mmCIF file of C-alpha atoms in Angstrom:
data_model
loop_
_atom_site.group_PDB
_atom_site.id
_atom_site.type_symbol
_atom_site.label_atom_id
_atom_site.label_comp_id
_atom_site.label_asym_id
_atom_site.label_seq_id
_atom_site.Cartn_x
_atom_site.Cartn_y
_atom_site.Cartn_z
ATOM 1 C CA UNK A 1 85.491 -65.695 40.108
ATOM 2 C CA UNK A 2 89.202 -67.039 41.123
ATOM 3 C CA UNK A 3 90.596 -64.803 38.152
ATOM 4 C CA UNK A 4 89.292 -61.914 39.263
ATOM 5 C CA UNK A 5 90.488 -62.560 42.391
ATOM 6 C CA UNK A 6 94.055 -60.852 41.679
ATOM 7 C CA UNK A 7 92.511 -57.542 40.370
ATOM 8 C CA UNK A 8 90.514 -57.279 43.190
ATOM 9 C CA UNK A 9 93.269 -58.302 45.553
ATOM 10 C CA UNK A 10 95.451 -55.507 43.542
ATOM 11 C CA UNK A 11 92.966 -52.789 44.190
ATOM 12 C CA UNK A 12 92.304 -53.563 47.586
ATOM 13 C CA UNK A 13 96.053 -52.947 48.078
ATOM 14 C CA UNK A 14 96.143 -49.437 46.460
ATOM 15 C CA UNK A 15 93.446 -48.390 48.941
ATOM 16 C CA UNK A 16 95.214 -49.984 51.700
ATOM 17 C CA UNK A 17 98.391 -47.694 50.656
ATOM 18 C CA UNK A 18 96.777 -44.486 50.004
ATOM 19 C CA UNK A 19 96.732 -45.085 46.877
ATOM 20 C CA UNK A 20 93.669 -45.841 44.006
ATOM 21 C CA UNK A 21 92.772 -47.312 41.067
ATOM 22 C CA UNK A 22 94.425 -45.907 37.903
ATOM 23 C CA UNK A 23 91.812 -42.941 35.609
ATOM 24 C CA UNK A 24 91.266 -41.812 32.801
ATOM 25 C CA UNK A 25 92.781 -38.608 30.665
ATOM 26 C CA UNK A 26 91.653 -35.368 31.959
ATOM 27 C CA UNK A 27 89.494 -34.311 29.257
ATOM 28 C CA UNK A 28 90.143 -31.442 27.469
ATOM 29 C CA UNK A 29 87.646 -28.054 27.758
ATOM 30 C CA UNK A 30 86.530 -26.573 24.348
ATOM 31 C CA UNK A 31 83.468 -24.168 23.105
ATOM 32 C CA UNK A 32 81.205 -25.469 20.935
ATOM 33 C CA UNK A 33 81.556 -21.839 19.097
ATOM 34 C CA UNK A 34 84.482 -19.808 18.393
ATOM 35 C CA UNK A 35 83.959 -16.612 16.608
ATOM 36 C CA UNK A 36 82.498 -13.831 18.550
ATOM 37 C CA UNK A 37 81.738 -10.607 16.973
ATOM 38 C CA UNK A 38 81.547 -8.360 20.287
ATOM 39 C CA UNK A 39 78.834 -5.000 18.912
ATOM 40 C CA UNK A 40 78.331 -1.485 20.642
ATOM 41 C CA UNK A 41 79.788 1.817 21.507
ATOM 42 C CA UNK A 42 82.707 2.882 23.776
ATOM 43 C CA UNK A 43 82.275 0.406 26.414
ATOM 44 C CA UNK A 44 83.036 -2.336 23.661
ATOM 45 C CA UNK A 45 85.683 -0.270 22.416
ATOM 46 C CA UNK A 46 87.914 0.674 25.127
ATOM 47 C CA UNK A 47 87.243 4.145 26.271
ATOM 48 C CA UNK A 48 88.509 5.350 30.152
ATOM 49 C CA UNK A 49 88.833 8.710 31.596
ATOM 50 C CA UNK A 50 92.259 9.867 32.389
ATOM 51 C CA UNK A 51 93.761 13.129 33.371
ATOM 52 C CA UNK A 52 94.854 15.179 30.313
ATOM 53 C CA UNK A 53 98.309 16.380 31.490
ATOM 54 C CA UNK A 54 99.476 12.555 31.745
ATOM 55 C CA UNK A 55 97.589 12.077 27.915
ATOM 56 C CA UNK A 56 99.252 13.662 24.822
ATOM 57 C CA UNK A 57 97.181 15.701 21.701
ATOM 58 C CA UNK A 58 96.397 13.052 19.241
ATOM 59 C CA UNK A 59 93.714 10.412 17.556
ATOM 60 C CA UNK A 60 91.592 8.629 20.047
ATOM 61 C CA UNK A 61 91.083 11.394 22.525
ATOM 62 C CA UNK A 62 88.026 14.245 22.867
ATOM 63 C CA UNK A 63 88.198 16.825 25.721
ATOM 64 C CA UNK A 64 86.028 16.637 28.413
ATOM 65 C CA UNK A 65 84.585 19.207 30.667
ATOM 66 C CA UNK A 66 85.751 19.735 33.402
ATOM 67 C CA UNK A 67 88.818 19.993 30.967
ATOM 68 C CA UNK A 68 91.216 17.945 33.114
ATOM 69 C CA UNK A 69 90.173 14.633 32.086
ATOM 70 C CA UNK A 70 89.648 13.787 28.798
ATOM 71 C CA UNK A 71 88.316 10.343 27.101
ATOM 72 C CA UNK A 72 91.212 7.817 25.932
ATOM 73 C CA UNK A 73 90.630 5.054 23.678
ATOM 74 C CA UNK A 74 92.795 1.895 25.002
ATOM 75 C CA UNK A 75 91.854 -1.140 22.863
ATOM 76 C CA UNK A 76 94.450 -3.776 24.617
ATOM 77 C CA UNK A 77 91.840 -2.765 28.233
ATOM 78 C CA UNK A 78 88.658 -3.175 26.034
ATOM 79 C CA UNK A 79 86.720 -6.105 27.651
ATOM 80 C CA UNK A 80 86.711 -8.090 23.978
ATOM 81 C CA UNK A 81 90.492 -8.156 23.593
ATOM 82 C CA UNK A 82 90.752 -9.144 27.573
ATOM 83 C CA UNK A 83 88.219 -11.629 26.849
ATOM 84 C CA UNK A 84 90.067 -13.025 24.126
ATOM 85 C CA UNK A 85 92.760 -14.030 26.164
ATOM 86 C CA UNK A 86 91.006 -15.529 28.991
ATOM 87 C CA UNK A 87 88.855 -17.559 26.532
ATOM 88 C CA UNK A 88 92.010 -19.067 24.602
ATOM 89 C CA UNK A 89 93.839 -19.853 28.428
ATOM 90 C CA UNK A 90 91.190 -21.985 29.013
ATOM 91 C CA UNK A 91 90.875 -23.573 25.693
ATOM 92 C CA UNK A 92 94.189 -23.648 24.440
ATOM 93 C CA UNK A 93 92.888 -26.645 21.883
ATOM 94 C CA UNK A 94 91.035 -24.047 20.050
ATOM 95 C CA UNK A 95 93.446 -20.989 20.774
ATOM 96 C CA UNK A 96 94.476 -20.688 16.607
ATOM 97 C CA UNK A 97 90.401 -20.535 15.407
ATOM 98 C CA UNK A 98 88.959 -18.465 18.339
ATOM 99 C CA UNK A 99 88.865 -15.214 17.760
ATOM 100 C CA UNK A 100 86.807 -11.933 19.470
ATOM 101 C CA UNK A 101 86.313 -9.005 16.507
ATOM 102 C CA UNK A 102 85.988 -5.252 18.353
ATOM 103 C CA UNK A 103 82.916 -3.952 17.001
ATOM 104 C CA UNK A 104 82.760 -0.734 19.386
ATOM 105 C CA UNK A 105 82.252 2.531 18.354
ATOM 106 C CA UNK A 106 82.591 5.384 20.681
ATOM 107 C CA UNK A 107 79.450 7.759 21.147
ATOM 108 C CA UNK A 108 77.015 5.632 18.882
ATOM 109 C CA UNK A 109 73.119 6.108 19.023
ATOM 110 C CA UNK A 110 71.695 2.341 18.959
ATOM 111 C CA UNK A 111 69.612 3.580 16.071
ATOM 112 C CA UNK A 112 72.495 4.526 13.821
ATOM 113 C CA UNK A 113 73.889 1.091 14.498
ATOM 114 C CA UNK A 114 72.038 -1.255 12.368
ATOM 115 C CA UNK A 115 73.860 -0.304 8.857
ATOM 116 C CA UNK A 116 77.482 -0.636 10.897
ATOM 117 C CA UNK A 117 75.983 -4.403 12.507
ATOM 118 C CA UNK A 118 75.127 -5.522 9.055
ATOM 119 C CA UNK A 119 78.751 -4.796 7.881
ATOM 120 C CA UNK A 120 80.594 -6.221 10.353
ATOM 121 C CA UNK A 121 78.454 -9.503 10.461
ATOM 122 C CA UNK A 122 79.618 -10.193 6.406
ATOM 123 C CA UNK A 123 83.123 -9.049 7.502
ATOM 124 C CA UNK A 124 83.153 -11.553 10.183
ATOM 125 C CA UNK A 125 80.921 -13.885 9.823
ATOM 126 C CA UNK A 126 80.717 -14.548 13.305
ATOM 127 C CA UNK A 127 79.221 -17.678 15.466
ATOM 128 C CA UNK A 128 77.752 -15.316 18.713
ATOM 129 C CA UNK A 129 77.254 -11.852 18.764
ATOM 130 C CA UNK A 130 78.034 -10.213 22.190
ATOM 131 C CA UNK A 131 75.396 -6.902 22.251
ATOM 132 C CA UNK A 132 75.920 -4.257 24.561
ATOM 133 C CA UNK A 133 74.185 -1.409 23.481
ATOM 134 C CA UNK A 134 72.017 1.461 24.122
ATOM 135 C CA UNK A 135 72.998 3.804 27.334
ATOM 136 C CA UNK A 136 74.143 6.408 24.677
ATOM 137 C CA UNK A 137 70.008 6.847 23.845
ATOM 138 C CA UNK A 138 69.188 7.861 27.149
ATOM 139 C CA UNK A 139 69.406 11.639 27.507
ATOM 140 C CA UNK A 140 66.466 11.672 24.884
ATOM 141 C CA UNK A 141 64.226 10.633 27.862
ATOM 142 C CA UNK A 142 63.173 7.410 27.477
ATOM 143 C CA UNK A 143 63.553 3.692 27.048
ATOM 144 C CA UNK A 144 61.200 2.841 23.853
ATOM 145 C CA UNK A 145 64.050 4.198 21.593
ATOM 146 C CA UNK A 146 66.920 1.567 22.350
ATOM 147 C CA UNK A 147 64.382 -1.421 23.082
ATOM 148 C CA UNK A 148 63.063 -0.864 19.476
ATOM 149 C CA UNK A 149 66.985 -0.791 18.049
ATOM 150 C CA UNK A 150 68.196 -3.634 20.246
ATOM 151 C CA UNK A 151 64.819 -5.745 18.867
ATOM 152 C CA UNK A 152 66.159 -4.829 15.326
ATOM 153 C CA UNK A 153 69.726 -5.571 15.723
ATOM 154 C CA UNK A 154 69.065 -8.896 17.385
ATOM 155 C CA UNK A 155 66.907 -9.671 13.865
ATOM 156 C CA UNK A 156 69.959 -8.722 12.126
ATOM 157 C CA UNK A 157 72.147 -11.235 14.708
ATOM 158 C CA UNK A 158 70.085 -14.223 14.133
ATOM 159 C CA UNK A 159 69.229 -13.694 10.455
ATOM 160 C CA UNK A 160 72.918 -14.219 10.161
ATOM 161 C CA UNK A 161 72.638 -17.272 11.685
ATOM 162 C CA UNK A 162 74.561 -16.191 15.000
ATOM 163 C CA UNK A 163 73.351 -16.497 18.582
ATOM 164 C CA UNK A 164 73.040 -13.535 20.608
ATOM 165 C CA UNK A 165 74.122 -12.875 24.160
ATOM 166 C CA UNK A 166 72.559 -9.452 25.285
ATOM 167 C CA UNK A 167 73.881 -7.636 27.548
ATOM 168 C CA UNK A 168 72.113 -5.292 30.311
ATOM 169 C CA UNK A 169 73.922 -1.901 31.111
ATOM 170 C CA UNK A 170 76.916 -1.356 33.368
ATOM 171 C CA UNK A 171 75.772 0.266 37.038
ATOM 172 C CA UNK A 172 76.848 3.727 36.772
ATOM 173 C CA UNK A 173 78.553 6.237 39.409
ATOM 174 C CA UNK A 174 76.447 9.122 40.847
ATOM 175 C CA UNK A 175 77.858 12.689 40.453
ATOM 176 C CA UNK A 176 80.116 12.343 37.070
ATOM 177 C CA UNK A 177 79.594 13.915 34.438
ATOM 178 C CA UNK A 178 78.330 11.613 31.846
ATOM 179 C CA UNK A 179 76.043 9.504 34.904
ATOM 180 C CA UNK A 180 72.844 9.364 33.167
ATOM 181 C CA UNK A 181 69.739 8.823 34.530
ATOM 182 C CA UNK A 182 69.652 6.016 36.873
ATOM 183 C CA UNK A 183 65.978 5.919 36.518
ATOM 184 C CA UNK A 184 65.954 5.066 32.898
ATOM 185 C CA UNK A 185 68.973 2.840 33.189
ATOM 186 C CA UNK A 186 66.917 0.596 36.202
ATOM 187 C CA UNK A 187 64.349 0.873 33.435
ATOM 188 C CA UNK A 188 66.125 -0.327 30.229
ATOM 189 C CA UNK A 189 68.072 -3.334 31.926
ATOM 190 C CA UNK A 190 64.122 -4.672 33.017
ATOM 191 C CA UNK A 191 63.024 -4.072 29.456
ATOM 192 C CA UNK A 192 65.991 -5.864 28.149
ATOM 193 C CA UNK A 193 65.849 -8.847 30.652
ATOM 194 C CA UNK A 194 62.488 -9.170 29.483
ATOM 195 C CA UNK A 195 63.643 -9.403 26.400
ATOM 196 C CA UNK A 196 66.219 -11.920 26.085
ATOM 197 C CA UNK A 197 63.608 -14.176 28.113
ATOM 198 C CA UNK A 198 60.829 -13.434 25.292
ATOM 199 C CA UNK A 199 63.431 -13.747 22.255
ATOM 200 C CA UNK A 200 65.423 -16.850 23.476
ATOM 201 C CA UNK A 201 68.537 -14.868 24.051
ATOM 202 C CA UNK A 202 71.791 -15.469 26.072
ATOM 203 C CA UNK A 203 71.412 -12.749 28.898
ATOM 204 C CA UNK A 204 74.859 -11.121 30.140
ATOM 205 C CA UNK A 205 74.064 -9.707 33.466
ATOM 206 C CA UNK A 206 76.447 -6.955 33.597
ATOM 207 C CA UNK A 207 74.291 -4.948 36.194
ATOM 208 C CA UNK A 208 73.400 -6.856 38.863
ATOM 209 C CA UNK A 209 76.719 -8.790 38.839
ATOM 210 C CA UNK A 210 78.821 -5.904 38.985
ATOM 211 C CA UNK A 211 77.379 -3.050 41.231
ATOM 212 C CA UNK A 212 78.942 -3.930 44.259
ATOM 213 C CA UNK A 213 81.883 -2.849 42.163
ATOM 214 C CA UNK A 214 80.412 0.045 40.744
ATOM 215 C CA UNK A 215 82.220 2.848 42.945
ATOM 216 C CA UNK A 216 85.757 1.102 41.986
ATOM 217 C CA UNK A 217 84.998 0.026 38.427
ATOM 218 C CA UNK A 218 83.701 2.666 36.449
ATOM 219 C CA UNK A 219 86.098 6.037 35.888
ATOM 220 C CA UNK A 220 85.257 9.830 37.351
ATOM 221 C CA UNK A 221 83.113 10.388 34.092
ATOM 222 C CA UNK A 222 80.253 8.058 36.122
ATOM 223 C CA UNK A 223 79.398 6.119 33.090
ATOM 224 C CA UNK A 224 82.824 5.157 31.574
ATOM 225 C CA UNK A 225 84.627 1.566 33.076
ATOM 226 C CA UNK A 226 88.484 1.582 34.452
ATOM 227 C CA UNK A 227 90.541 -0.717 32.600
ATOM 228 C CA UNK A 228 89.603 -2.767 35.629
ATOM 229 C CA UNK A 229 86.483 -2.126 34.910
ATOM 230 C CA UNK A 230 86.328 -3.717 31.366
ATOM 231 C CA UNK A 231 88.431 -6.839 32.791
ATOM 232 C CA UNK A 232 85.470 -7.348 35.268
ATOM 233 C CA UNK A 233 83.388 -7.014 32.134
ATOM 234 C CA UNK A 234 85.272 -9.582 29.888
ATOM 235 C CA UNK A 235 85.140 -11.652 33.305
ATOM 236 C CA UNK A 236 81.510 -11.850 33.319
ATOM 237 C CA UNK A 237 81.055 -12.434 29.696
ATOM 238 C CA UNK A 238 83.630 -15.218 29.913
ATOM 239 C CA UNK A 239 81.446 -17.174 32.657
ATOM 240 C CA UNK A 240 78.440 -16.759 30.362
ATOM 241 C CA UNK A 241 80.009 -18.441 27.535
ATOM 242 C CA UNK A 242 81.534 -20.940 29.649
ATOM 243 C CA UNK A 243 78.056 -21.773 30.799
ATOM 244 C CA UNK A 244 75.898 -21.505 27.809
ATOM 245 C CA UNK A 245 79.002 -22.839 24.915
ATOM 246 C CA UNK A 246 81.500 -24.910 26.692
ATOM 247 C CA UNK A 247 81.045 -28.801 25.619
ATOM 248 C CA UNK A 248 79.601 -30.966 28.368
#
């Protein structure tokens, strides 16, 4: 007991000063997966809305009606290559192996999708798959098409060996053009809720977390985000990873 009695006395002094005992390293955050293969159509891609006299003629853009604003593709706003970034801020120790592969493809059907999934999974042999799918199916008038793609492509996800983290659908903006049906939205995001609960899945709330935001977020097309709008995206998608993949 009398040679502990320096330590102790030592100790007792740092507290007395302010100060306090001496801790470890800071450890280190890091992802227990790194390759994410991020699947869909436009809103993985990068598509806004933007006037047409500030866009020139060229690839990447299709005329809208009304014919002042036309769509853009922007692939440094899409949410995967903002998500990128914010995922290899935070864990610089794996910056050179993480990596987030674009998979978006503008005006898609979910059922076309499955040949274009299987390709890109053997291209990049990813760890997690990050779906967002399925709005594009909705003028047909109901929900049963979509549910029965996602299903399928989610077989194709984990046959591969990858986890899947399904996304619901982004709140929309009344009146634009392209707003679909908010009925059948309301109605897909339940069926796909209920599915990542029944199939195990990681589920990306995109929905409910963002449509406070909706009026600010999403471009004058009403279904389209703002380049703000896809960094809100990659922002919520970056706090489910963090949760569900960063090590303990």
């Amino acid at each position: 007991m009398r040679k502990a009695f320096p330590v102790l006395a030592c100790c007792a002094l740092l507290v007395a000063c302010g100060g306090s005992p001496p801790t470890g390293p800071t450890k280190t955050p890091t992802l227990l997966r790194t390759r994410f293969l991020a699947f869909g159509d436009s809103m993985t891609s990068g598509e806004v809305t933007a006037p047409v006299g500030l866009i020139p003629e060229g690839p990447g853009t299709a005329v809208l009606h009304p014919p002042n604003v036309r769509m853009v593709l922007v692939p440094a706003a899409s949410y995967p290559t903002q998500l990128l970034s914010m995922l290899q801020a935070r864990y610089a120790s794996q910056a050179a192996t993480l990596s987030v592969a674009n998979a978006g493809k503008p005006g898609e059907y979910s059922f076309q999708a499955a040949p274009r999934l299987a390709e890109a999974l053997a291209a990049t042999n990813p760890e997690v798959v990050l779906l967002l799918h399925g709005v594009n199916d909705l003028p047909f008038g109901n929900t049963d098409l979509p549910m029965s793609s996602l299903l399928d492509l989610t077989i194709y996800v984990k046959r591969a060996g990858a986890t899947v983290f399904l996304a619901t659908l982004m709140p929309t903006r009344p009146g634009g053009r392209n707003t679909p049906n908010p009925a059948l939205v309301d109605e897909l995001n339940t069926r796909i809720k209920a599915m990542a609960a029944l199939e195990g899945l990681v589920l990306v709330n995109l929905y409910d977390t963002l449509l406070p935001e909706a009026n600010t977020i999403i471009g004058v097309d009403g279904l389209h985000p703002t380049e703000v709008g896809y960094k809100r995206i990659a922002d919520v998608f970056f706090a489910s990873i963090q949760a569900n993949l960063e090590v303990k």
